[in-house]
PDB file of C-alpha atoms in Angstrom:
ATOM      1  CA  UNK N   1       0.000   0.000   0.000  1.00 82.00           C
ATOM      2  CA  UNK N   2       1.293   3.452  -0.799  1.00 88.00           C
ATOM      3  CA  UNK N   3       1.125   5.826   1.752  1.00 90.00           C
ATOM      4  CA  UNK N   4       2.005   9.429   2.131  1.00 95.00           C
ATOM      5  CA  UNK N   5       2.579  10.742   5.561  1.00 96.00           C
ATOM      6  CA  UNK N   6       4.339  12.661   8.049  1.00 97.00           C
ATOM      7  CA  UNK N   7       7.197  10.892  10.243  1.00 97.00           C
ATOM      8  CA  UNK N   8       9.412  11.483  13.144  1.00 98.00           C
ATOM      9  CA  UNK N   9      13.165   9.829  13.194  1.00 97.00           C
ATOM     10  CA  UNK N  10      13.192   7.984  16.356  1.00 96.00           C
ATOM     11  CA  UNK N  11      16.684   5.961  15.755  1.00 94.00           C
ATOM     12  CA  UNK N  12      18.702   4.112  13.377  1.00 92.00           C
ATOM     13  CA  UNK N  13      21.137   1.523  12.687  1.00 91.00           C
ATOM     14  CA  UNK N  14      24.020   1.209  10.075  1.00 85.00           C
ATOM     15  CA  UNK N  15      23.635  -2.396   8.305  1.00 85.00           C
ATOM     16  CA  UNK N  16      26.619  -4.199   6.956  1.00 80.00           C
ATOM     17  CA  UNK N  17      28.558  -1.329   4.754  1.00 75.00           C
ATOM     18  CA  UNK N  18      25.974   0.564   3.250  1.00 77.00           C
ATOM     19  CA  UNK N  19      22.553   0.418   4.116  1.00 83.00           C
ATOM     20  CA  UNK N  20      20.310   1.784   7.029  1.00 89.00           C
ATOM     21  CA  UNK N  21      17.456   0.522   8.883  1.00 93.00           C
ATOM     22  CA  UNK N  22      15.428   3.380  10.124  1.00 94.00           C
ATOM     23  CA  UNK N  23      12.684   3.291  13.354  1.00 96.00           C
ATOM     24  CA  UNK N  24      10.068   6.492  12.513  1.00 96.00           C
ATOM     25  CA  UNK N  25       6.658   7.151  14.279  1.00 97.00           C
ATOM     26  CA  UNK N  26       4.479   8.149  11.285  1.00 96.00           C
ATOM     27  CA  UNK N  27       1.448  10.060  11.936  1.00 96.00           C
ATOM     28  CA  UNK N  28      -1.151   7.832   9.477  1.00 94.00           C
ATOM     29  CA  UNK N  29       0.588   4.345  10.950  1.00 92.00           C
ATOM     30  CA  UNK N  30       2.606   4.300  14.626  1.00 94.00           C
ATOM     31  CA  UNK N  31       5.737   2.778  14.128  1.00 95.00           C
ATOM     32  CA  UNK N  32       6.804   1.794  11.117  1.00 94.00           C
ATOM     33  CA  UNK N  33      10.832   0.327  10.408  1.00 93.00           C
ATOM     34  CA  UNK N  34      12.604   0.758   7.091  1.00 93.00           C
ATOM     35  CA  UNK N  35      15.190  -0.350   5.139  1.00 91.00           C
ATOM     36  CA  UNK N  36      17.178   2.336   3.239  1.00 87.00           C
ATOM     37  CA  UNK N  37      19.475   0.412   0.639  1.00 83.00           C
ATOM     38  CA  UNK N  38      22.730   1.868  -0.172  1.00 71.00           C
ATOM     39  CA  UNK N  39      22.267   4.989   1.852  1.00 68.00           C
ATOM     40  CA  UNK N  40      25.801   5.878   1.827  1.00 68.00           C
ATOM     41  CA  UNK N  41      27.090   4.720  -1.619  1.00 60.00           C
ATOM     42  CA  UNK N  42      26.686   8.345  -3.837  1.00 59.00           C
ATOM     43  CA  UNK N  43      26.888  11.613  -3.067  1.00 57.00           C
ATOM     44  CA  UNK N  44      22.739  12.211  -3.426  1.00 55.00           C
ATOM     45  CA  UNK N  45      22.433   9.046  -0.605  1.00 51.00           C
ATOM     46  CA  UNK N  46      24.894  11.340   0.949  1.00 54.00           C
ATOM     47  CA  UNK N  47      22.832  14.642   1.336  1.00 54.00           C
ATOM     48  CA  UNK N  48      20.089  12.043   2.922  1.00 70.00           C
ATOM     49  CA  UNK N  49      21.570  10.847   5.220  1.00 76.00           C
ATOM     50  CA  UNK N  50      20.856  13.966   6.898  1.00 79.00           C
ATOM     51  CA  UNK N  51      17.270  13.198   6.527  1.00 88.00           C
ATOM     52  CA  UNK N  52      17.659  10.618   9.620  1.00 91.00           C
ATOM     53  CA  UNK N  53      19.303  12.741  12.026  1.00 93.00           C
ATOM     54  CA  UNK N  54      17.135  12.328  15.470  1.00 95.00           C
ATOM     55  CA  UNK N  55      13.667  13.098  15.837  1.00 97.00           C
ATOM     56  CA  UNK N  56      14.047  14.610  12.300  1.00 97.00           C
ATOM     57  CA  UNK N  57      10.541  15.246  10.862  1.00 97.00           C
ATOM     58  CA  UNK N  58      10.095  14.163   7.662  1.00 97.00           C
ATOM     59  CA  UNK N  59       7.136  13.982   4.915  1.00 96.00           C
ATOM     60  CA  UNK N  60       7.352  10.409   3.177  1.00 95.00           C
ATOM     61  CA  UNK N  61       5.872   8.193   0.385  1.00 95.00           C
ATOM     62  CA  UNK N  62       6.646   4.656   0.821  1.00 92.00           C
ATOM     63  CA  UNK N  63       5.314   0.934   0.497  1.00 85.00           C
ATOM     64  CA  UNK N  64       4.237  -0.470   3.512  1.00 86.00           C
ATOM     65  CA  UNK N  65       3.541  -4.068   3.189  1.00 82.00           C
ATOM     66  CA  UNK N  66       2.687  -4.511   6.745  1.00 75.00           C
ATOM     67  CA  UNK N  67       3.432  -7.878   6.733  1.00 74.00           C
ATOM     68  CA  UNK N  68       6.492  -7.630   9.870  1.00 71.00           C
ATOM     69  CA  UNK N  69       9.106  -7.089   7.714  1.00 77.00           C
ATOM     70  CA  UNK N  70      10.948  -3.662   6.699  1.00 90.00           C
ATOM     71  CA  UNK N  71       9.321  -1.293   5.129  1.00 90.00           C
ATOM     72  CA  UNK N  72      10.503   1.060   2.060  1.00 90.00           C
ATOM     73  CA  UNK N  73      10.702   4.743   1.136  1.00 91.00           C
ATOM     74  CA  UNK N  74       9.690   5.945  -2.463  1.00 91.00           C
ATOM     75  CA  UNK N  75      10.269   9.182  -1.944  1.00 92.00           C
ATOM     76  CA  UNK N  76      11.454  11.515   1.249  1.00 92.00           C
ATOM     77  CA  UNK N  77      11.869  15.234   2.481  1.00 93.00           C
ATOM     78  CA  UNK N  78      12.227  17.086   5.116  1.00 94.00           C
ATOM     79  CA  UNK N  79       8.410  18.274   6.603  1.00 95.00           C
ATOM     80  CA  UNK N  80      10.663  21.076   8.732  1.00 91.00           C
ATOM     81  CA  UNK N  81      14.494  22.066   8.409  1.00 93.00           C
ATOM     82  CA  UNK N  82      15.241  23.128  11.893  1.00 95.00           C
ATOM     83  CA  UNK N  83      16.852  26.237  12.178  1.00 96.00           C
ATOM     84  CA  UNK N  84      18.575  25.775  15.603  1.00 97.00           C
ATOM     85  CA  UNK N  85      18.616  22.587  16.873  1.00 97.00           C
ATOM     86  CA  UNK N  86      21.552  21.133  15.227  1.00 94.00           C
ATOM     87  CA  UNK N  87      23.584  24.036  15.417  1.00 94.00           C
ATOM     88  CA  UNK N  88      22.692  24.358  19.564  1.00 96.00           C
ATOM     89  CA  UNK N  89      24.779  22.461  21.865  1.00 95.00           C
ATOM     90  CA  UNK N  90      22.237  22.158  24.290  1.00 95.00           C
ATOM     91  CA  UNK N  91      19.412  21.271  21.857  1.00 97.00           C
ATOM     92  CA  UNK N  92      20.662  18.781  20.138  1.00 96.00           C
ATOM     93  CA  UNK N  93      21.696  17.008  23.451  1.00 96.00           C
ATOM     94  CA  UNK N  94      18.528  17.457  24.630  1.00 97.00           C
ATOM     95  CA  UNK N  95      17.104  16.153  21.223  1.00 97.00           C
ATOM     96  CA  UNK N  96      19.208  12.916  21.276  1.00 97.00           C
ATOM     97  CA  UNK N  97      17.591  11.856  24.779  1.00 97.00           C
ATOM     98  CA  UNK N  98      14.607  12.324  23.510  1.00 97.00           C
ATOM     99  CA  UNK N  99      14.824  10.714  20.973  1.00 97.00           C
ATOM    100  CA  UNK N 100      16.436   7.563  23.165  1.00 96.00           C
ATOM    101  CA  UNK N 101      13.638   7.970  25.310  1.00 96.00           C
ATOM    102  CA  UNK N 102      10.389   7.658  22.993  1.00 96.00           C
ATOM    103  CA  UNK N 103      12.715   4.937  21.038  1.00 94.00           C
ATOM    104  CA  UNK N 104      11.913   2.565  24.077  1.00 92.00           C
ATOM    105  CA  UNK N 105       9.009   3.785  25.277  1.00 94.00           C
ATOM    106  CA  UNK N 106       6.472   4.128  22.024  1.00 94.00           C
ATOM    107  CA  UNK N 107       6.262   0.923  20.250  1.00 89.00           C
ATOM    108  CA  UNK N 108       2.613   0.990  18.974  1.00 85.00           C
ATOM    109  CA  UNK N 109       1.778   0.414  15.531  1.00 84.00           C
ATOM    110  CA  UNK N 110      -1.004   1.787  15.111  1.00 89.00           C
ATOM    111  CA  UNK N 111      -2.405   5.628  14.054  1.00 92.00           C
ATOM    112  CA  UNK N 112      -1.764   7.557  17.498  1.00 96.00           C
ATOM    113  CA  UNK N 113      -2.343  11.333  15.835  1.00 96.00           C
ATOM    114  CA  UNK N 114      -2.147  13.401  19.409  1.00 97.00           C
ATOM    115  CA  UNK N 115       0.777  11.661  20.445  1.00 97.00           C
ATOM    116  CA  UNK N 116       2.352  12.265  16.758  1.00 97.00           C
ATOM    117  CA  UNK N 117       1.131  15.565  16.959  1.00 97.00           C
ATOM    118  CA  UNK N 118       2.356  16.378  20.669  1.00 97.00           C
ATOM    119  CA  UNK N 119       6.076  15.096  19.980  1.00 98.00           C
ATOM    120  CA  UNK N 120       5.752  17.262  16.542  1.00 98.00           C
ATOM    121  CA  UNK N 121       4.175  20.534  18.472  1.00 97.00           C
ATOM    122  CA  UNK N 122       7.353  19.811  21.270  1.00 98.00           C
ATOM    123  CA  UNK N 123       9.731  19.826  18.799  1.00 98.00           C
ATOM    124  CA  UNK N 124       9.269  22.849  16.662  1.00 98.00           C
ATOM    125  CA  UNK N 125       8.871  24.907  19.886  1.00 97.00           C
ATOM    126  CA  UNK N 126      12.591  23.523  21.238  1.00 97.00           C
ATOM    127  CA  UNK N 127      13.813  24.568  17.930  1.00 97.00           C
ATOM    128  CA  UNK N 128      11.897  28.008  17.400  1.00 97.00           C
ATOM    129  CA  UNK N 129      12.866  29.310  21.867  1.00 96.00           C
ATOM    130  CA  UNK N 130      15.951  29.623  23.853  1.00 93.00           C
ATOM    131  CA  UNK N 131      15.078  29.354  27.085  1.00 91.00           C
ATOM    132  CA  UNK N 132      14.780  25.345  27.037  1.00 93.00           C
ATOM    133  CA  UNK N 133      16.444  24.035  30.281  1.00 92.00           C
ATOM    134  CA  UNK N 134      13.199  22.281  31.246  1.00 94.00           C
ATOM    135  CA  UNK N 135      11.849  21.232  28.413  1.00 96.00           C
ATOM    136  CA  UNK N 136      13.408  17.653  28.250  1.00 96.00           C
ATOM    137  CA  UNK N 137      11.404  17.217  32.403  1.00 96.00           C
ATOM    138  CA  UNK N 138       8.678  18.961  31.045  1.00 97.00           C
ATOM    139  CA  UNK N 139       8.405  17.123  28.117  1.00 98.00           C
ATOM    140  CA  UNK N 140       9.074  13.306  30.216  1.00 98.00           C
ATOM    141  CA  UNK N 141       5.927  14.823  32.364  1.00 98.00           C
ATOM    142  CA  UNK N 142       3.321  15.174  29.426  1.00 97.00           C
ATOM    143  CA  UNK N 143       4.807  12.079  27.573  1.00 97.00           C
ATOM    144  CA  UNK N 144       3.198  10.107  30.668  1.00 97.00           C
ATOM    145  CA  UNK N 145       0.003  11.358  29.366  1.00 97.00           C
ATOM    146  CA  UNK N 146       0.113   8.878  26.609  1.00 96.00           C
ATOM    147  CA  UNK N 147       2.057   6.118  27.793  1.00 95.00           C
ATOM    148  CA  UNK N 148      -0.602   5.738  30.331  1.00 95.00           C
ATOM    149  CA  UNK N 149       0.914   6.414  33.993  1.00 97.00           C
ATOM    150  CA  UNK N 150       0.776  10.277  34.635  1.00 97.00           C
ATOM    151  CA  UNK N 151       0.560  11.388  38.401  1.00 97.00           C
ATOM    152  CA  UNK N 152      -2.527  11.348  40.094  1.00 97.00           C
ATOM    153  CA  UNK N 153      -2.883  14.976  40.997  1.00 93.00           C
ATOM    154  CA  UNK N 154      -6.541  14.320  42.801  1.00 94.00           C
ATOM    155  CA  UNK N 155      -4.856  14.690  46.228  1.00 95.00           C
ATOM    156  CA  UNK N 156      -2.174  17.024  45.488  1.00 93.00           C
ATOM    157  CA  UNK N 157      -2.275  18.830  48.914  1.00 95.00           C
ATOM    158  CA  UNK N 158      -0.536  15.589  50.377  1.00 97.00           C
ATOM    159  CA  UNK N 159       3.262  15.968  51.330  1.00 97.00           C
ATOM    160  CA  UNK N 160       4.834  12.753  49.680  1.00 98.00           C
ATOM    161  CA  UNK N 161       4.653  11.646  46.262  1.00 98.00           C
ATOM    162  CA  UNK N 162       4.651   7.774  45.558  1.00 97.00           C
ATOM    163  CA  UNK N 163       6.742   6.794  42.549  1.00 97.00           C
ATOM    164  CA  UNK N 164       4.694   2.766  42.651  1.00 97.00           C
ATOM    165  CA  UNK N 165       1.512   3.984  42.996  1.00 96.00           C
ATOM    166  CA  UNK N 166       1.648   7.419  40.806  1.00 97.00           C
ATOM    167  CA  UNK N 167      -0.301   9.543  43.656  1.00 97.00           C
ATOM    168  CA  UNK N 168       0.311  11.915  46.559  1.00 97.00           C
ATOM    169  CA  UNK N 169       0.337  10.615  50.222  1.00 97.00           C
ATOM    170  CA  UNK N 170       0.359  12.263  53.313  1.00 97.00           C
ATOM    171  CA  UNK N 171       3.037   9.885  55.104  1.00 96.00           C
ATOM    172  CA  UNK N 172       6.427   9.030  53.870  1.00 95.00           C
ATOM    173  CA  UNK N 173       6.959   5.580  52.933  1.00 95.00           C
ATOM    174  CA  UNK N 174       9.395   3.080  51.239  1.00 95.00           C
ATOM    175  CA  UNK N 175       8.042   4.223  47.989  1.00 96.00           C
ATOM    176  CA  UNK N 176       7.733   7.512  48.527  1.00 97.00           C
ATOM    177  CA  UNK N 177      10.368  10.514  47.290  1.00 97.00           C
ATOM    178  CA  UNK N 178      10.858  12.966  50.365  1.00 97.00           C
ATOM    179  CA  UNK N 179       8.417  16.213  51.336  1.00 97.00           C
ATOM    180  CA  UNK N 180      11.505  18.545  49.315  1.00 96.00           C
ATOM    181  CA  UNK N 181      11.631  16.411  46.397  1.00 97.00           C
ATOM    182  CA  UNK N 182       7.982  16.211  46.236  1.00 97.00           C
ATOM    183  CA  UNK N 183       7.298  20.100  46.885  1.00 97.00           C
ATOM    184  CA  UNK N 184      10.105  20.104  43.040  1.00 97.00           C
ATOM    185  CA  UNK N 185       7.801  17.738  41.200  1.00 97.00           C
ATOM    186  CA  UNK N 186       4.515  19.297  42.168  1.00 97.00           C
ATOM    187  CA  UNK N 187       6.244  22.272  40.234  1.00 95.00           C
ATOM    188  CA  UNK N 188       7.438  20.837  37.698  1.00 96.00           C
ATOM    189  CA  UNK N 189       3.765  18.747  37.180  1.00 96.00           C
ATOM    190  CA  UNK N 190       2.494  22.720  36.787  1.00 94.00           C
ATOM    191  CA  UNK N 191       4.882  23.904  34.397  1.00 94.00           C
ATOM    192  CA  UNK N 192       4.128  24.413  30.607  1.00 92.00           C
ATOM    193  CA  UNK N 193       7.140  24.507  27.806  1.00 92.00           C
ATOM    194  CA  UNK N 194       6.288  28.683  28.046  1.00 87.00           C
ATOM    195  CA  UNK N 195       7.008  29.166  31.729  1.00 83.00           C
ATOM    196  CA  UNK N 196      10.087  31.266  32.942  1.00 76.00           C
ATOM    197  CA  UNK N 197      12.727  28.252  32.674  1.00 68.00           C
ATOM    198  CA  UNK N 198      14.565  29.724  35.842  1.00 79.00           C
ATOM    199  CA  UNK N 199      12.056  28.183  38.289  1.00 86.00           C
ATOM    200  CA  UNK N 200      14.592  25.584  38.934  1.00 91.00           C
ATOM    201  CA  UNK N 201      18.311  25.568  39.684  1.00 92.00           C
ATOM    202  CA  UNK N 202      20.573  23.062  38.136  1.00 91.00           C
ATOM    203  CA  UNK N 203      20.962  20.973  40.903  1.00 94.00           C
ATOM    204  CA  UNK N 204      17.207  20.790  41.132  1.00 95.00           C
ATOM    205  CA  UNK N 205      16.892  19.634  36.851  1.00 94.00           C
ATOM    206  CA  UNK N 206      19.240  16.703  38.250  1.00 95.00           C
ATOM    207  CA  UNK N 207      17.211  15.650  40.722  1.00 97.00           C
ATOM    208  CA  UNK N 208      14.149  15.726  38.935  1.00 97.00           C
ATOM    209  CA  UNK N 209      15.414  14.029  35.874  1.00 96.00           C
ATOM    210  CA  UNK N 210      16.519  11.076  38.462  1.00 96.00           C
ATOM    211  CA  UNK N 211      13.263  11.306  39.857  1.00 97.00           C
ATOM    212  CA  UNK N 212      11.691  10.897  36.804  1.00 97.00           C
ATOM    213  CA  UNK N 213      13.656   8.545  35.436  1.00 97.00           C
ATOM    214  CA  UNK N 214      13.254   6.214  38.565  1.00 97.00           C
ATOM    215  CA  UNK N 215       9.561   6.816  37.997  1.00 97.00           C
ATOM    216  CA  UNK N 216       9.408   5.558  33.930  1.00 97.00           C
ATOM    217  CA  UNK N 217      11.713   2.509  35.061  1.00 96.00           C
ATOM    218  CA  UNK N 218       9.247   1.487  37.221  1.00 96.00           C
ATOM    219  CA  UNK N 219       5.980   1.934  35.160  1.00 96.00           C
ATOM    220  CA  UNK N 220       7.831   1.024  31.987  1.00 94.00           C
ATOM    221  CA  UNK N 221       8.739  -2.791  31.256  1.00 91.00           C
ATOM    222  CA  UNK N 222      12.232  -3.046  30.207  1.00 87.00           C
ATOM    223  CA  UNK N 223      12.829   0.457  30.217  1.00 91.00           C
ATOM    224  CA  UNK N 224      16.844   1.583  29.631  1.00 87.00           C
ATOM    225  CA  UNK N 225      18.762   4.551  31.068  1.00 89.00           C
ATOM    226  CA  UNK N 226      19.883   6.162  28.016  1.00 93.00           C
ATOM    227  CA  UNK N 227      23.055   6.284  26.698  1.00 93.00           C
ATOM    228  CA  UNK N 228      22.834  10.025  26.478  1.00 95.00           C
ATOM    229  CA  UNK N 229      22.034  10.801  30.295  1.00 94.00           C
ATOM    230  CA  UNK N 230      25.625  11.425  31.547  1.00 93.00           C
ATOM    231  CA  UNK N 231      26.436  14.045  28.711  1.00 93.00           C
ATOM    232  CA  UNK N 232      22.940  15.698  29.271  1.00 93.00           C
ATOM    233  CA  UNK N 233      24.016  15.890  32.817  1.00 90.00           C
ATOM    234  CA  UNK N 234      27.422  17.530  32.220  1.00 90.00           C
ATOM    235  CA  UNK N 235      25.695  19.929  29.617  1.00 87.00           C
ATOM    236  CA  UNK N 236      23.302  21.276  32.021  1.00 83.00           C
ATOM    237  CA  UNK N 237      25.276  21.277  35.414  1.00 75.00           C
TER     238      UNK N 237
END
């Protein structure tokens, strides 16, 4: 079947010499996997391979068989060049967890348009602002939204947050991060990608990304630390 749809890079892998097998999240089908023959044999494969940078967004035509196997491209370009974003230190960090991130996390093939359109909206607003320092906790925060565990802010007024059971409690327990590590994430739980990003000091972005981090390994079947957490860490210390 030919389709024609937007797509987001989400990772890819060099095979044998040449070739590339791509992972996207295309708005009209989930995740779809591709083979790109040859990718790096001419100088026009060249200028492509571009194309599959991170969490690139791209407008495709391609042959999905969805039969299991590896799709292919008929035709590709970009849906937006990014202006900043690969040019920006701490952007293109920032993009590359990400793009680790929704790599283990989003594996459903099937149409998903607010979730394609969420991690689209995200994206051009990281490239198109400057102040970004929270938008990778921000961003982990709303992705919960669709992965199916975000906090239970019913009883917010409660002093401890429980990382098992996704809710506020009003004693510490074994589960439970402590009142001052709470009193961070019921900010951050508040904060849009807009608000001032200086709310939070950089020791406090640390401890909230553990926090969070903690919180998708445990709601999250084989969820992995990503590679890209210790340089994201140095970046923004």
């Amino acid at each position: 079947m030919l389709i024609k749809t937007k797509a987001i890079v989400f990772s890819t892998v060099k095979f044998q010499e040449k070739s590339l097998i791509v992972k996207c999240f295309t708005e009209s089908n989930g995740i779809k996997t591709y083979f790109v023959p040859n990718a790096f044999s001419s100088s026009k494969n060249n200028r492509k391979i571009a194309y599959f940078q991170p969490l690139t967004i791209l407008e495709i035509e391609a042959n999905h068989k969805n039969k299991g196997t590896l799709e292919h491209f008929k035709e590709i370009k970009l849906a937006t060049s990014y202006q900043t974003i690969p040019n920006d230190i701490y952007k293109s960090t920032i993009v590359i967890f990400i793009s680790e991130i929704v790599h283990h996390c989003i594996h459903e093939e099937e149409k998903n348009t607010e979730l394609f359109h969420f991690l689209e909206t995200a994206l051009l607003w990281l490239d198109t602002h400057e102040e970004i320092a929270n938008f990778h906790l921000i961003l982990l925060v709303q992705l919960t939204k669709f992965l199916g565990f975000y906090p239970d802010s019913s009883n917010s007024s409660n002093s401890f947050f429980d990382i098992n059971e996704g809710n506020f409690i009003t004693h510490q327990t074994l589960n439970s991060i402590s009142e001052t590590e709470t009193l961070l994430f019921k900010k951050l739980l508040e904060l849009k990608f807009s608000t001032p990003q200086k709310i939070f000091t950089a020791s406090h972005r640390q401890l909230l990304l553990k926090i969070l981090l903690q919180y998708y390994a445990i709601h999250l079947d084989g969820f992995k630390k990503p590679k890209s957490l210790e340089v994201l860490k140095e970046v923004f210390a």
